[in-house]
CSV table of C-alpha atoms in Angstrom, one decimal:
chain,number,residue,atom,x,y,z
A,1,UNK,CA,74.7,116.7,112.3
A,2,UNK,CA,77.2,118.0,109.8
A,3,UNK,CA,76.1,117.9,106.1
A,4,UNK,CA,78.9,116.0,104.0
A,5,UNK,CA,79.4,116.8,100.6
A,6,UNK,CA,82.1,116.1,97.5
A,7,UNK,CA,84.8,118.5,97.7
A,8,UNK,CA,85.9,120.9,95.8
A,9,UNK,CA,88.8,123.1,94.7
A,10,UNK,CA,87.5,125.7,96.4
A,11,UNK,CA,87.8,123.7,99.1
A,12,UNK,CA,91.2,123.0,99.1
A,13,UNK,CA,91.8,125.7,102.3
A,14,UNK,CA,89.3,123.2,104.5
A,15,UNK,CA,91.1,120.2,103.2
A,16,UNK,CA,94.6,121.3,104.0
A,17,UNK,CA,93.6,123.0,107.4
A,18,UNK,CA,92.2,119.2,108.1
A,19,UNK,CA,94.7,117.1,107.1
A,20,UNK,CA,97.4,119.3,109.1
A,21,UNK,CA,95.5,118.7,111.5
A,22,UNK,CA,95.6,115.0,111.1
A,23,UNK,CA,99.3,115.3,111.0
A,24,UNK,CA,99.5,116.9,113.9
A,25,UNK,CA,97.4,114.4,116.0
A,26,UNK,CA,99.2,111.0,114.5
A,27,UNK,CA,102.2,112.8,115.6
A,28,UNK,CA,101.9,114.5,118.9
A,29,UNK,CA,102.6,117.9,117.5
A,30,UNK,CA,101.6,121.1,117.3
A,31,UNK,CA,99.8,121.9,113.5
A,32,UNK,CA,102.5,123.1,111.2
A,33,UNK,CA,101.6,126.2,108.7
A,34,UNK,CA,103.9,124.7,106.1
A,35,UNK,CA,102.1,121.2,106.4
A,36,UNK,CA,98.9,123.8,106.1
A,37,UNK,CA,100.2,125.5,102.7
A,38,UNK,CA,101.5,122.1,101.2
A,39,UNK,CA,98.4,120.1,102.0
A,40,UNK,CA,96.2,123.0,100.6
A,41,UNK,CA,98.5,122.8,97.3
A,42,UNK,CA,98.5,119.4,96.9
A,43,UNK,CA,94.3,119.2,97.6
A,44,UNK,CA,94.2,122.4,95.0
A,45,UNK,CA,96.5,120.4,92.5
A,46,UNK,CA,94.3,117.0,92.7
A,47,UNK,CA,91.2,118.5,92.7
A,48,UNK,CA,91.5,120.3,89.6
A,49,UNK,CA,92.5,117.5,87.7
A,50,UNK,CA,93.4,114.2,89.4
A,51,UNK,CA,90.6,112.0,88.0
A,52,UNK,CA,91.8,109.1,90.4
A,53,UNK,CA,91.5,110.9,93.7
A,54,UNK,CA,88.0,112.0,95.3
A,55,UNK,CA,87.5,114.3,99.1
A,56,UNK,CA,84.3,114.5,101.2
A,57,UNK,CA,84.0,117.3,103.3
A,58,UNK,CA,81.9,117.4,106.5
A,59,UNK,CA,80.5,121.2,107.2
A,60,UNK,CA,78.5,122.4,110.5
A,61,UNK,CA,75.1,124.2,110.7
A,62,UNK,CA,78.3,127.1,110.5
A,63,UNK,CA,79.2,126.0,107.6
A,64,UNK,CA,82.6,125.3,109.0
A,65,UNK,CA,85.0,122.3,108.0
A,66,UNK,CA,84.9,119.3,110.9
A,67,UNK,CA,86.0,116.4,109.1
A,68,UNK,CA,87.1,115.1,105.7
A,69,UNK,CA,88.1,111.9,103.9
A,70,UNK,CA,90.4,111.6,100.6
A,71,UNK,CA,90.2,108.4,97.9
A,72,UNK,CA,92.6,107.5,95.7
A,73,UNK,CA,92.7,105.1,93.1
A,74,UNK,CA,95.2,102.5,92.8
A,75,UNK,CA,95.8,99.2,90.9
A,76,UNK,CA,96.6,95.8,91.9
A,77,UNK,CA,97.0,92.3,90.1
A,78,UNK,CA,95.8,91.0,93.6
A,79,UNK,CA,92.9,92.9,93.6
A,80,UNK,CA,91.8,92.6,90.1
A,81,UNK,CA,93.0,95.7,88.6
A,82,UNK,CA,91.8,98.8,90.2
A,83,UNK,CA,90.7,99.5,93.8
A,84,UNK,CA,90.0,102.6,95.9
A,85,UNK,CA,92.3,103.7,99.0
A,86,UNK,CA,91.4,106.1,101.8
A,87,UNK,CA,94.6,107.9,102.4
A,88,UNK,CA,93.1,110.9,104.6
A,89,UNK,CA,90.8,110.6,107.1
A,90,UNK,CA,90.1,112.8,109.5
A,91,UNK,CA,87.2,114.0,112.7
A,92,UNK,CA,87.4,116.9,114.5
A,93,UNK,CA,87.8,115.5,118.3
A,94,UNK,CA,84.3,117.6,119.1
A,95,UNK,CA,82.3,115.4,116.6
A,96,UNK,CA,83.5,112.0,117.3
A,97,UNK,CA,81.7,109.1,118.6
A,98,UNK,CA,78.5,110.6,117.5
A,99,UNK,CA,79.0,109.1,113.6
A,100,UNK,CA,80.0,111.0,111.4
A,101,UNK,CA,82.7,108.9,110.5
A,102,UNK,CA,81.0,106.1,109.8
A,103,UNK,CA,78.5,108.6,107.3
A,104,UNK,CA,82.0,109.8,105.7
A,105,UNK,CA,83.3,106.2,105.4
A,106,UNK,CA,79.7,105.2,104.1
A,107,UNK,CA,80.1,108.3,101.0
A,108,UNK,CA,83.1,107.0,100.2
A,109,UNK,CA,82.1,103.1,99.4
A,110,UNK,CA,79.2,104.9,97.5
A,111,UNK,CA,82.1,106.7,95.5
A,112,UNK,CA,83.5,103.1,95.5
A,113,UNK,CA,80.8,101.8,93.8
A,114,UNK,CA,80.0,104.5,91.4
A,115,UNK,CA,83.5,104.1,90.0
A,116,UNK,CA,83.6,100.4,90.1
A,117,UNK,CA,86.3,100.0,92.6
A,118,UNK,CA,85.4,96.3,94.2
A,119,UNK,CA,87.5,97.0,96.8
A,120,UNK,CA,88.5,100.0,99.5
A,121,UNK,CA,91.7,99.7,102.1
A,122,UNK,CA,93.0,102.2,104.3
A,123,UNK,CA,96.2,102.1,106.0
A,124,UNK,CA,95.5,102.0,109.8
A,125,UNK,CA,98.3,103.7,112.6
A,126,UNK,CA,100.4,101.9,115.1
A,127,UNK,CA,99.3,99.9,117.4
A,128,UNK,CA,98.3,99.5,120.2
A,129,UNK,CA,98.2,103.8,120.2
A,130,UNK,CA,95.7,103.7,118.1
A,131,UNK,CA,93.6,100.4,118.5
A,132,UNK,CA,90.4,102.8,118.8
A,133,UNK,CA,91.0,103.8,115.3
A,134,UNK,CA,91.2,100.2,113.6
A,135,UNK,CA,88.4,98.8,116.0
A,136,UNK,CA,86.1,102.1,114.3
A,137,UNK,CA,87.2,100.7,110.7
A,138,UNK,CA,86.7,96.7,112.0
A,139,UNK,CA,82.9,98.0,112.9
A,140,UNK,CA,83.0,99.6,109.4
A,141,UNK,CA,83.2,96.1,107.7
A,142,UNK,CA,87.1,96.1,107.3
A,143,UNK,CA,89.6,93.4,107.5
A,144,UNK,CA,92.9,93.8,108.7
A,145,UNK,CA,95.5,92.6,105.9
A,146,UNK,CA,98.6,92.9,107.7
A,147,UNK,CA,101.1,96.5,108.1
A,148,UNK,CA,102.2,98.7,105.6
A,149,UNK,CA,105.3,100.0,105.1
A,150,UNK,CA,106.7,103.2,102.8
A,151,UNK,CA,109.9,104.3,101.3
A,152,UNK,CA,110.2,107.6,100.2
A,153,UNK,CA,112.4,108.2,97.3
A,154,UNK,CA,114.0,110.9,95.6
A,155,UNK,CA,113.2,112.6,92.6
């Protein structure tokens, strides 16, 4: 079973490589070298001195990347001040169903904890595409809340 550890900023490689992956997968596409070199700057960039944001890596008995999961902390009057947010999460297709997910999701409510988040959420995908993928975070002790929504804006 993979070993999962705290990333790094040497890590930030693994992590990009991962979430283009992600990408990739949520959108029916092929992975994307660009989404590759901005992920990897934007894990670099966070890791070296975000104090809100957190990554757990999963490695192989190859030491090679297979799965990772990134927190964020955000603040909320409804949730009491601040809260922790999974915003990447991602398996390789190889290692899932065998739990590792559930070990990555279970590091970061331990991060949770240690930073005194009462509260995790994670945006789930569409539905019904991807009803596997909220009925794994259901079995993980979630709740569903209801959709979210994004506007991106310029700046």
């Amino acid at each position: 079973m993979p070993a999962i550890r705290p990333a790094t900023v040497a890590d930030a490689p693994a992590l990009g490589a991962l979430v283009a992956r992600l990408l990739a997968e949520l959108h029916g596409e092929v992975v994307d070298p660009a989404a590759i070199d901005g992920a990897t700057f934007a894990a670099h960039r966070l890791l070296a001195g975000h104090p809100g944001f957190a990554a757990f890596l999963a490695l192989d008995s190859a030491q090679r990347p297979v799965a990772m999961l990134t927190l964020s902390e955000c603040c909320s009057l409804y949730a009491g001040g601040l809260f922790g947010e999974i915003a990447e999460f991602y398996v390789d297709p190889a290692w899932r169903s065998q739990g590792l997910g559930q070990r990555l999701v279970e590091a970061a409510i331990e991060e949770a904890k240690a930073r005194r988040w009462p509260r995790l959420e994670v945006g789930a995908p569409d539905l019904p595409r991807w009803q596997r993928t909220v009925d794994f975070y259901k079995r993980c002790g979630f709740t569903e809340i209801g959709p979210r929504l994004r506007r991106l804006t310029a700046f």
